[in-house]
Short mmCIF file of C-alpha atoms in Angstrom, two decimals:
data_model
loop_
_atom_site.label_atom_id
_atom_site.label_comp_id
_atom_site.label_asym_id
_atom_site.label_seq_id
_atom_site.Cartn_x
_atom_site.Cartn_y
_atom_site.Cartn_z
CA MET A 1 -0.25 0.27 -0.13
CA THR A 2 1.50 3.27 -0.58
CA ASP A 3 2.60 5.48 1.63
CA GLY A 4 0.31 8.13 0.99
CA LEU A 5 -2.92 6.53 0.97
CA TRP A 6 -2.33 3.84 4.40
CA TRP A 7 -4.41 6.35 5.79
CA LEU A 8 -7.95 5.08 3.68
CA PRO A 9 -8.88 1.59 5.18
CA SER A 10 -9.23 3.61 8.84
CA LEU A 11 -11.37 6.18 7.03
CA ILE A 12 -14.04 3.06 7.67
CA VAL A 13 -12.52 2.03 10.49
CA PHE A 14 -13.15 5.42 12.56
CA GLY A 15 -16.03 6.08 10.20
CA THR A 16 -18.71 3.76 10.17
CA ALA A 17 -17.50 3.44 14.19
CA GLY A 18 -17.62 6.89 15.64
CA LEU A 19 -21.11 7.37 16.04
CA ALA A 20 -20.34 4.39 18.29
CA VAL A 21 -17.24 6.17 20.14
CA PHE A 22 -19.39 9.08 20.66
CA VAL A 23 -22.62 7.57 22.02
CA MET A 24 -19.85 5.17 24.75
CA VAL A 25 -18.58 8.97 25.13
CA ARG A 26 -21.70 10.32 25.94
CA VAL A 27 -23.49 8.07 28.46
CA THR A 28 -19.90 7.23 30.23
CA ALA A 29 -19.40 10.51 30.53
CA ALA A 30 -23.43 10.53 31.64
CA ARG A 31 -22.91 7.49 34.05
CA ARG A 32 -19.18 8.95 35.20
CA ARG A 33 -21.01 12.81 36.25
CA ARG A 34 -23.35 10.02 37.67
CA LEU A 35 -20.80 9.42 40.34
CA ALA A 36 -18.60 11.57 40.28
CA THR A 37 -22.41 13.42 42.55
CA GLY A 38 -23.65 11.13 43.94
CA THR A 39 -23.84 9.78 47.54
CA HIS A 40 -20.89 6.49 47.50
CA ASP A 41 -22.08 3.80 50.77
CA THR A 42 -18.16 3.18 51.65
CA LEU A 43 -14.96 4.09 50.90
CA ALA A 44 -15.08 0.29 49.04
CA ALA A 45 -17.62 0.84 46.12
CA LEU A 46 -16.26 4.15 45.85
CA GLU A 47 -12.75 3.34 44.63
CA GLN A 48 -14.15 0.34 42.94
CA GLN A 49 -16.28 2.99 40.81
CA ALA A 50 -13.10 4.70 40.35
CA GLY A 51 -11.16 1.62 39.28
CA VAL A 52 -13.72 0.65 36.40
CA ALA A 53 -13.39 4.35 35.43
CA LEU A 54 -9.66 5.42 35.63
CA VAL A 55 -9.98 2.02 33.23
CA ARG A 56 -12.26 3.17 30.54
CA THR A 57 -10.85 6.95 30.54
CA ASP A 58 -7.85 5.36 29.71
CA ASP A 59 -9.05 3.35 26.58
CA LEU A 60 -11.07 6.33 25.15
CA VAL A 61 -7.05 8.56 25.56
CA ARG A 62 -5.63 5.25 24.02
CA SER A 63 -8.26 5.33 21.07
CA ALA A 64 -8.12 9.30 20.33
CA GLU A 65 -3.98 9.28 20.20
CA ASP A 66 -5.02 6.95 17.30
CA GLU A 67 -8.51 8.89 16.35
CA VAL A 68 -6.26 12.25 15.94
CA ASP A 69 -3.29 9.85 14.00
CA PHE A 70 -5.09 9.40 11.55
CA ALA A 71 -6.93 11.84 11.41
CA SER A 72 -4.10 14.51 10.18
CA ALA A 73 -3.27 11.38 7.95
CA GLN A 74 -6.71 12.53 6.51
CA PHE A 75 -7.69 15.43 6.55
CA GLY A 76 -3.43 17.78 7.17
CA GLU A 77 -2.32 18.05 11.12
CA ALA A 78 -4.57 21.30 10.48
CA ALA A 79 -8.00 19.63 10.74
CA ALA A 80 -6.51 17.84 13.69
CA ALA A 81 -4.66 20.36 15.63
CA ASP A 82 -7.46 21.22 17.89
CA PHE A 83 -8.65 17.71 18.31
CA ALA A 84 -4.85 16.83 19.55
CA ARG A 85 -4.56 19.52 21.22
CA ALA A 86 -7.57 19.27 23.09
CA VAL A 87 -6.54 14.30 23.48
CA ALA A 88 -3.38 16.23 24.73
CA SER A 89 -4.93 18.26 27.94
CA ALA A 90 -7.04 14.11 27.37
CA ARG A 91 -3.76 12.34 28.92
CA ASP A 92 -3.03 14.66 30.90
CA GLN A 93 -5.46 14.63 32.88
CA LEU A 94 -4.69 10.79 33.24
CA ARG A 95 -1.77 11.06 33.74
CA GLU A 96 -2.59 13.07 37.88
CA ALA A 97 -5.77 10.96 37.63
CA PHE A 98 -3.18 7.56 37.43
CA GLN A 99 -1.08 9.63 39.88
CA LEU A 100 -3.88 10.21 42.33
CA HIS A 101 -4.27 5.69 42.08
CA GLN A 102 -0.29 5.26 42.31
CA GLN A 103 -1.07 7.32 45.81
CA LEU A 104 -3.51 5.06 47.46
CA ALA A 105 -1.87 2.03 46.25
CA ASP A 106 1.46 3.08 48.06
CA ALA A 107 2.23 1.90 50.99
CA VAL A 108 1.40 4.41 53.38
CA PRO A 109 -1.31 4.59 54.67
CA ASP A 110 -4.57 7.11 53.80
CA SER A 111 -6.43 8.62 56.22
CA GLU A 112 -10.64 7.68 54.73
CA SER A 113 -11.22 11.20 54.08
CA GLN A 114 -7.65 11.69 51.99
CA ARG A 115 -9.01 8.43 50.16
CA ARG A 116 -12.68 10.27 49.18
CA ARG A 117 -10.94 13.09 48.02
CA TRP A 118 -8.73 11.19 45.90
CA ASN A 119 -11.01 8.65 44.18
CA SER A 120 -14.02 11.25 43.85
CA ARG A 121 -11.17 13.61 41.59
CA ILE A 122 -10.85 10.33 39.96
CA LEU A 123 -13.68 10.16 38.75
CA GLU A 124 -14.22 14.61 38.64
CA LEU A 125 -10.66 14.29 36.24
CA CYS A 126 -12.55 11.00 33.97
CA THR A 127 -15.28 12.98 33.46
CA SER A 128 -13.78 15.81 31.48
CA VAL A 129 -11.84 13.51 30.03
CA ASP A 130 -15.28 11.87 28.82
CA ARG A 131 -16.52 15.86 27.82
CA THR A 132 -13.42 17.22 26.70
CA LEU A 133 -13.23 14.03 23.91
CA SER A 134 -17.12 13.63 22.54
CA GLU A 135 -17.36 17.40 20.58
CA HIS A 136 -14.01 16.97 19.20
CA THR A 137 -15.11 12.73 17.59
CA ARG A 138 -18.74 14.07 16.71
CA GLN A 139 -17.30 16.91 14.58
CA LEU A 140 -14.17 14.30 12.63
CA ASP A 141 -17.89 12.24 12.23
CA GLU A 142 -19.90 14.52 10.10
CA ARG A 143 -16.98 15.04 8.19
CA ARG A 144 -15.74 11.68 7.30
CA ALA A 145 -19.80 10.50 6.24
CA VAL A 146 -19.91 13.13 4.20
CA GLU A 147 -16.22 12.34 2.37
CA ARG A 148 -16.95 9.03 2.96
CA ASN A 149 -17.05 6.77 -0.84
CA ALA A 150 -17.58 3.39 -0.44
CA PRO A 151 -15.64 2.47 -4.68
CA ASP A 152 -13.11 4.02 -4.24
CA LEU A 153 -11.99 2.03 -0.72
CA VAL A 154 -13.00 -0.72 -2.12
CA ALA A 155 -10.63 -0.95 -4.67
CA GLU A 156 -8.45 0.45 -2.04
CA LEU A 157 -8.92 -1.73 0.50
CA ARG A 158 -8.09 -4.60 -1.71
CA ARG A 159 -4.41 -3.47 -2.76
CA SER A 160 -4.18 -3.02 1.19
CA ILE A 161 -4.65 -6.09 1.28
CA ASP A 162 -2.27 -7.96 -0.82
CA ALA A 163 0.16 -5.48 -0.10
CA THR A 164 -0.38 -6.91 3.93
CA GLU A 165 -0.23 -10.45 2.19
CA LYS A 166 3.49 -9.96 1.11
CA ARG A 167 4.32 -8.77 4.91
CA VAL A 168 3.32 -12.10 5.82
CA GLU A 169 5.57 -13.96 3.40
CA GLU A 170 8.71 -11.61 4.47
CA ALA A 171 8.24 -11.55 8.38
CA GLY A 172 8.18 -15.63 7.93
CA PRO A 173 12.75 -15.49 7.85
CA ILE A 174 11.75 -12.61 10.42
CA LEU A 175 10.36 -15.63 12.94
CA GLU A 176 13.24 -18.65 11.50
CA ARG A 177 16.67 -16.17 12.91
CA LEU A 178 15.03 -15.53 16.01
CA ALA A 179 14.02 -18.96 16.08
CA SER A 180 17.67 -20.08 15.83
CA SER A 181 18.97 -16.79 17.59
CA TYR A 182 17.30 -16.26 20.95
CA ALA A 183 15.93 -18.08 23.10
CA PRO A 184 11.68 -20.03 21.99
CA GLY A 185 10.67 -17.71 25.71
CA THR A 186 11.98 -14.38 23.70
CA PHE A 187 9.03 -14.35 20.75
CA ILE A 188 6.66 -16.71 22.51
CA ALA A 189 4.00 -13.93 22.22
CA VAL A 190 4.94 -12.97 17.86
CA SER A 191 5.68 -17.14 16.77
CA ASP A 192 2.13 -17.75 15.17
CA ALA A 193 1.85 -13.76 14.69
CA THR A 194 2.13 -15.11 10.69
CA GLY A 195 -1.01 -17.93 10.99
CA ARG A 196 -2.81 -15.65 13.31
CA ALA A 197 -1.95 -12.16 10.49
CA HIS A 198 -3.34 -14.93 7.89
CA ASP A 199 -6.11 -15.31 9.40
CA SER A 200 -7.49 -11.90 9.45
CA LEU A 201 -6.53 -11.70 5.68
CA ALA A 202 -8.81 -14.61 4.66
CA ALA A 203 -11.57 -12.90 6.89
CA ALA A 204 -10.57 -8.56 5.52
CA ARG A 205 -11.57 -10.52 1.75
CA ALA A 206 -14.60 -12.07 2.61
CA ALA A 207 -15.42 -8.77 4.54
CA LEU A 208 -14.24 -7.23 1.14
CA ALA A 209 -16.34 -9.42 -0.96
CA GLN A 210 -19.50 -8.84 0.86
CA ALA A 211 -18.67 -4.61 1.04
CA GLU A 212 -19.05 -5.30 -3.19
CA LEU A 213 -21.76 -7.16 -3.74
CA ARG A 214 -23.86 -4.18 -1.39
CA VAL A 215 -21.68 -1.75 -3.03
CA SER A 216 -22.68 -2.73 -6.79
CA ALA A 217 -26.58 -3.28 -5.55
CA ARG A 218 -26.25 0.55 -4.25
CA GLU A 219 -26.49 -0.33 -0.35
CA SER A 220 -24.62 0.56 2.75
CA ALA A 221 -21.31 -1.75 2.57
CA ALA A 222 -20.19 0.54 5.48
CA GLN A 223 -20.88 -2.57 7.77
CA ALA A 224 -18.62 -4.56 5.68
CA LEU A 225 -15.85 -2.51 4.70
CA ASP A 226 -15.36 -1.42 8.41
CA THR A 227 -15.43 -5.52 9.11
CA ALA A 228 -12.91 -5.37 5.85
CA SER A 229 -10.94 -2.28 7.95
CA GLN A 230 -10.82 -3.93 11.33
CA HIS A 231 -9.66 -7.62 9.77
CA LEU A 232 -6.36 -6.18 8.52
CA LEU A 233 -5.57 -3.48 10.89
CA THR A 234 -5.73 -7.18 13.41
CA ALA A 235 -3.09 -8.54 11.06
CA ARG A 236 -0.82 -5.50 10.22
CA HIS A 237 -0.85 -4.75 14.05
CA ALA A 238 0.73 -9.47 13.75
CA LEU A 239 3.20 -8.46 11.76
CA ASP A 240 4.30 -4.36 13.21
CA SER A 241 5.44 -7.32 16.56
CA VAL A 242 7.06 -9.75 14.92
CA SER A 243 9.39 -6.58 13.81
CA ARG A 244 9.03 -4.73 16.86
CA THR A 245 10.09 -8.15 18.52
CA ALA A 246 12.90 -8.36 16.14
CA SER A 247 14.14 -5.35 16.39
CA GLY A 248 14.25 -5.32 20.70
CA LEU A 249 15.77 -8.46 21.04
CA ASP A 250 18.49 -7.31 18.05
CA ALA A 251 19.05 -4.96 20.28
CA ALA A 252 19.33 -6.01 23.01
CA ALA A 253 21.65 -8.53 21.80
CA ALA A 254 23.56 -6.15 21.26
CA GLU A 255 23.47 -3.57 25.10
CA LEU A 256 24.34 -7.72 26.07
CA ALA A 257 27.72 -7.20 24.13
CA ALA A 258 28.34 -4.12 25.29
CA ALA A 259 28.24 -4.80 28.20
CA VAL A 260 30.01 -7.66 29.34
CA ALA A 261 32.92 -5.28 27.78
CA ARG A 262 32.00 -2.78 30.02
CA VAL A 263 31.63 -5.11 33.05
CA GLN A 264 34.71 -6.94 32.21
CA ALA A 265 36.25 -4.07 32.30
CA THR A 266 34.60 -2.60 35.89
CA VAL A 267 35.71 -6.43 36.88
CA ASP A 268 39.57 -5.37 36.10
CA ASP A 269 39.15 -2.28 37.46
CA ALA A 270 38.12 -3.85 40.74
CA ARG A 271 40.48 -5.84 40.98
CA ARG A 272 43.12 -3.11 41.23
CA ARG A 273 41.57 -1.96 43.07
CA ARG A 274 41.44 -4.67 45.60
CA ASP A 275 44.95 -4.98 45.58
CA ALA A 276 46.39 -1.59 45.63
CA SER A 277 43.88 -1.02 48.91
CA GLU A 278 44.61 -1.42 52.73
CA VAL A 279 40.80 -1.55 53.99
CA PRO A 280 39.84 -5.30 54.85
CA GLU A 281 36.08 -4.36 54.76
CA ALA A 282 36.57 -2.64 50.93
CA VAL A 283 39.01 -5.33 49.93
CA ASP A 284 36.38 -8.43 51.53
CA GLU A 285 33.73 -6.27 49.75
CA LEU A 286 35.47 -5.80 46.05
CA THR A 287 36.04 -9.40 46.04
CA ALA A 288 32.56 -10.43 46.26
CA GLY A 289 31.34 -8.09 43.60
CA ILE A 290 34.52 -9.22 41.43
CA ASP A 291 33.16 -13.46 41.90
CA LEU A 292 29.55 -12.41 41.47
CA ALA A 293 30.33 -9.74 38.25
CA THR A 294 32.47 -13.08 37.19
CA ALA A 295 29.91 -15.09 37.30
CA ALA A 296 27.71 -13.01 35.06
CA LEU A 297 29.90 -12.36 31.90
CA THR A 298 30.17 -15.77 31.78
CA ARG A 299 26.34 -16.86 31.86
CA ALA A 300 26.35 -13.32 29.53
CA SER A 301 29.31 -15.73 27.04
CA ASP A 302 27.37 -18.76 27.06
CA ARG A 303 27.21 -20.46 24.05
CA THR A 304 25.63 -24.00 25.18
CA GLU A 305 22.02 -22.09 24.84
CA LEU A 306 19.99 -20.13 22.75
CA PRO A 307 19.67 -16.96 25.06
CA ASP A 308 17.90 -14.76 26.18
CA PRO A 309 19.42 -10.68 25.77
CA LEU A 310 17.59 -9.07 27.96
CA ASP A 311 17.19 -11.84 31.06
CA ARG A 312 21.01 -11.40 30.20
CA LEU A 313 21.19 -8.61 30.70
CA ASP A 314 19.00 -7.76 34.09
CA THR A 315 21.41 -10.71 35.83
CA LEU A 316 24.15 -9.33 34.52
CA ARG A 317 23.53 -5.60 35.91
CA GLU A 318 22.31 -6.58 38.52
CA ALA A 319 26.19 -8.11 39.27
CA GLU A 320 27.56 -4.58 37.88
CA ASP A 321 25.05 -2.94 40.16
CA ARG A 322 27.35 -5.13 43.81
CA LEU A 323 30.17 -4.19 42.19
CA ASP A 324 29.97 -0.66 41.56
CA ALA A 325 28.21 0.06 45.05
CA ALA A 326 31.77 -1.91 45.58
CA LEU A 327 34.04 0.56 44.46
CA SER A 328 31.81 3.38 45.30
CA SER A 329 33.91 3.36 49.11
CA ALA A 330 37.25 3.08 46.96
CA ARG A 331 36.59 6.27 44.53
CA SER A 332 36.17 9.33 45.10
CA ARG A 333 32.94 11.15 44.20
CA GLN A 334 33.49 13.25 40.80
CA GLN A 335 34.44 9.14 39.93
CA ARG A 336 31.01 7.88 41.58
CA ILE A 337 29.46 10.63 39.28
CA GLU A 338 30.92 9.44 36.12
CA SER A 339 30.06 5.20 37.09
CA ALA A 340 26.73 6.45 37.99
CA ARG A 341 26.63 8.02 34.43
CA GLU A 342 28.12 5.04 32.56
CA ALA A 343 25.64 3.11 34.19
CA LEU A 344 23.11 5.21 33.36
CA ARG A 345 22.74 4.67 30.07
CA GLY A 346 22.33 0.25 30.19
CA ALA A 347 19.97 1.10 32.94
CA LEU A 348 17.86 3.53 31.00
CA PHE A 349 17.91 0.89 28.05
CA SER A 350 16.61 -1.74 30.12
CA ALA A 351 14.93 0.55 31.86
CA ARG A 352 13.04 1.18 28.59
CA SER A 353 12.79 -2.54 27.66
CA HIS A 354 10.84 -3.72 30.64
CA LEU A 355 8.79 -0.71 29.84
CA ASP A 356 8.12 -1.16 25.89
CA VAL A 357 7.17 -5.23 27.07
CA ALA A 358 4.70 -4.49 30.05
CA ALA A 359 3.27 -1.59 27.61
CA THR A 360 2.69 -3.43 24.59
CA PHE A 361 1.02 -6.60 26.51
CA ILE A 362 -1.55 -4.88 28.28
CA ALA A 363 -2.29 -2.93 24.94
CA GLU A 364 -2.46 -6.21 23.60
CA HIS A 365 -4.85 -7.28 26.16
CA ARG A 366 -6.53 -4.25 27.57
CA SER A 367 -9.75 -6.18 27.61
CA ARG A 368 -8.60 -8.05 30.33
CA VAL A 369 -6.64 -5.86 32.26
CA GLY A 370 -6.93 -3.89 35.19
CA PRO A 371 -6.03 -0.26 36.74
CA ASP A 372 -3.18 -1.90 38.81
CA ALA A 373 -0.69 -3.06 36.61
CA ARG A 374 -1.93 -0.01 34.36
CA THR A 375 -1.15 2.47 36.93
CA ARG A 376 2.56 0.84 37.82
CA LEU A 377 2.97 1.29 34.05
CA ALA A 378 1.43 5.38 34.31
CA GLU A 379 4.00 5.57 37.15
CA ALA A 380 6.74 3.59 35.41
CA GLU A 381 6.28 5.60 32.30
CA ARG A 382 6.94 9.17 34.92
CA GLN A 383 9.61 7.50 36.77
CA LEU A 384 11.07 7.72 32.83
CA ALA A 385 10.56 10.61 32.38
CA LEU A 386 11.61 12.67 35.96
CA ALA A 387 15.28 10.04 35.86
CA GLN A 388 15.89 11.36 32.28
CA ALA A 389 15.89 14.68 32.68
CA ALA A 390 18.31 13.95 36.37
CA ASP A 391 20.58 16.44 36.45
CA ASP A 392 22.61 14.36 39.51
CA PRO A 393 23.90 10.81 36.86
CA VAL A 394 23.81 8.77 40.77
CA ASP A 395 20.06 10.02 40.93
CA ALA A 396 18.71 8.70 37.48
CA LEU A 397 20.11 5.17 37.81
CA ASP A 398 18.71 4.69 41.07
CA ILE A 399 15.29 6.57 39.56
CA ALA A 400 15.87 4.24 36.31
CA ARG A 401 16.39 1.14 37.92
CA ARG A 402 13.07 1.87 40.26
CA VAL A 403 11.26 2.38 36.77
CA SER A 404 12.92 -1.12 35.81
CA ARG A 405 11.55 -2.67 39.09
CA LEU A 406 7.68 0.20 38.32
CA ALA A 407 7.39 -1.89 34.44
CA GLN A 408 8.39 -5.21 35.41
CA ASP A 409 5.66 -4.82 38.17
CA ALA A 410 3.35 -4.02 35.35
CA ASP A 411 3.36 -6.24 32.87
CA ALA A 412 3.25 -9.47 36.21
CA LEU A 413 -0.20 -7.89 37.26
CA ALA A 414 -0.44 -7.65 33.57
CA ARG A 415 -0.29 -11.08 33.28
CA TYR A 416 -1.66 -12.35 36.01
CA ASP A 417 -5.37 -10.11 34.64
CA ALA A 418 -6.06 -11.40 31.13
CA GLY A 419 -4.77 -14.79 32.16
CA PRO A 420 -6.00 -18.03 33.01
CA ARG A 421 -9.64 -16.40 32.62
CA THR A 422 -11.21 -15.68 29.58
CA ALA A 423 -13.19 -12.57 30.73
CA PRO A 424 -12.70 -8.95 30.20
CA TYR A 425 -12.30 -7.20 32.96
CA LYS A 426 -14.94 -5.77 35.12
CA ARG A 427 -16.13 -1.61 33.56
#
């Protein structure tokens, strides 16, 4: 499919779904207003309502962000500018709501009045987001309804499906390379991506055939075109996940090689400092750190099994952290700062990697992922921004490591929510 026309299938996806989205937004907004102003019998009920509202609004904002991209491609950035600003404002309000939910989830006990106030504020923010997005969604739907051209879209969808089928063929060798290069568990989420994409494309062709019949009969083909577009997008998402996974694993493998060289140099430095040290406590601490790092280096270079580069990188990073802690007692402040700055790059990489894993899983299973996992993810994103903005590399390193832990918690909670249950998260 040509780059200039990639957005055309989305015309039907968002055009026909737009009215339903608008109605959903209005109904949800009315429900939120009742929840925000009504009398709640118990604090538990209020907290449950706030959690449900947070999940719904997060999904709504995610959909609106996609809508802005499609609107920009379809109508131009200037026409979509107001909507983009509204979505940005909505995202800011949602961040505030997630931060409040994080405060509620912290171990520090809060008073009942604080919990009521914070949960009520979450409901108010969600209601405001619903209200902000509803009018912009309605305006875009009206414009799309005017510009819809079913016969042209049938032809464009056919070309898009053909192009995507070529991508299925290209994804096969990528998966074969992953299977020969990395441990099976590292790409298990995309191991059946080509099969899923093939099935989705078959469903898209079937829906497109139905749309062609309805166009020929001068009947409404919107629903059939919508179905075809949705199946096409599902296939594309499956294929995109293959590319993202391959890129992520290759990047992790490259980072692992760099980390091995860096940690080996740190081990050599630690040995020199240990041998020159006259402080018995420092010698013992450095020796323990050297032994741990040496074992991690051996595992990182193991060629007897296919590697999980991210897992090996985490193990190596833990050993590096221990060794750095031992070295810090023998270094000046400036040396500690330089060491932290060097380690920060790897720590930020690990943080982003874990964050990407959690974000991808939550996005793909969001109908079954609850507010706790989403809150951990939002907090990890917030902490990552703090790490990137921190002037002190030592502080930034601590924050980056905290981001990794939060992202891993978010991933674990999301996977717990998503399986083995089959029912969507209660909304």
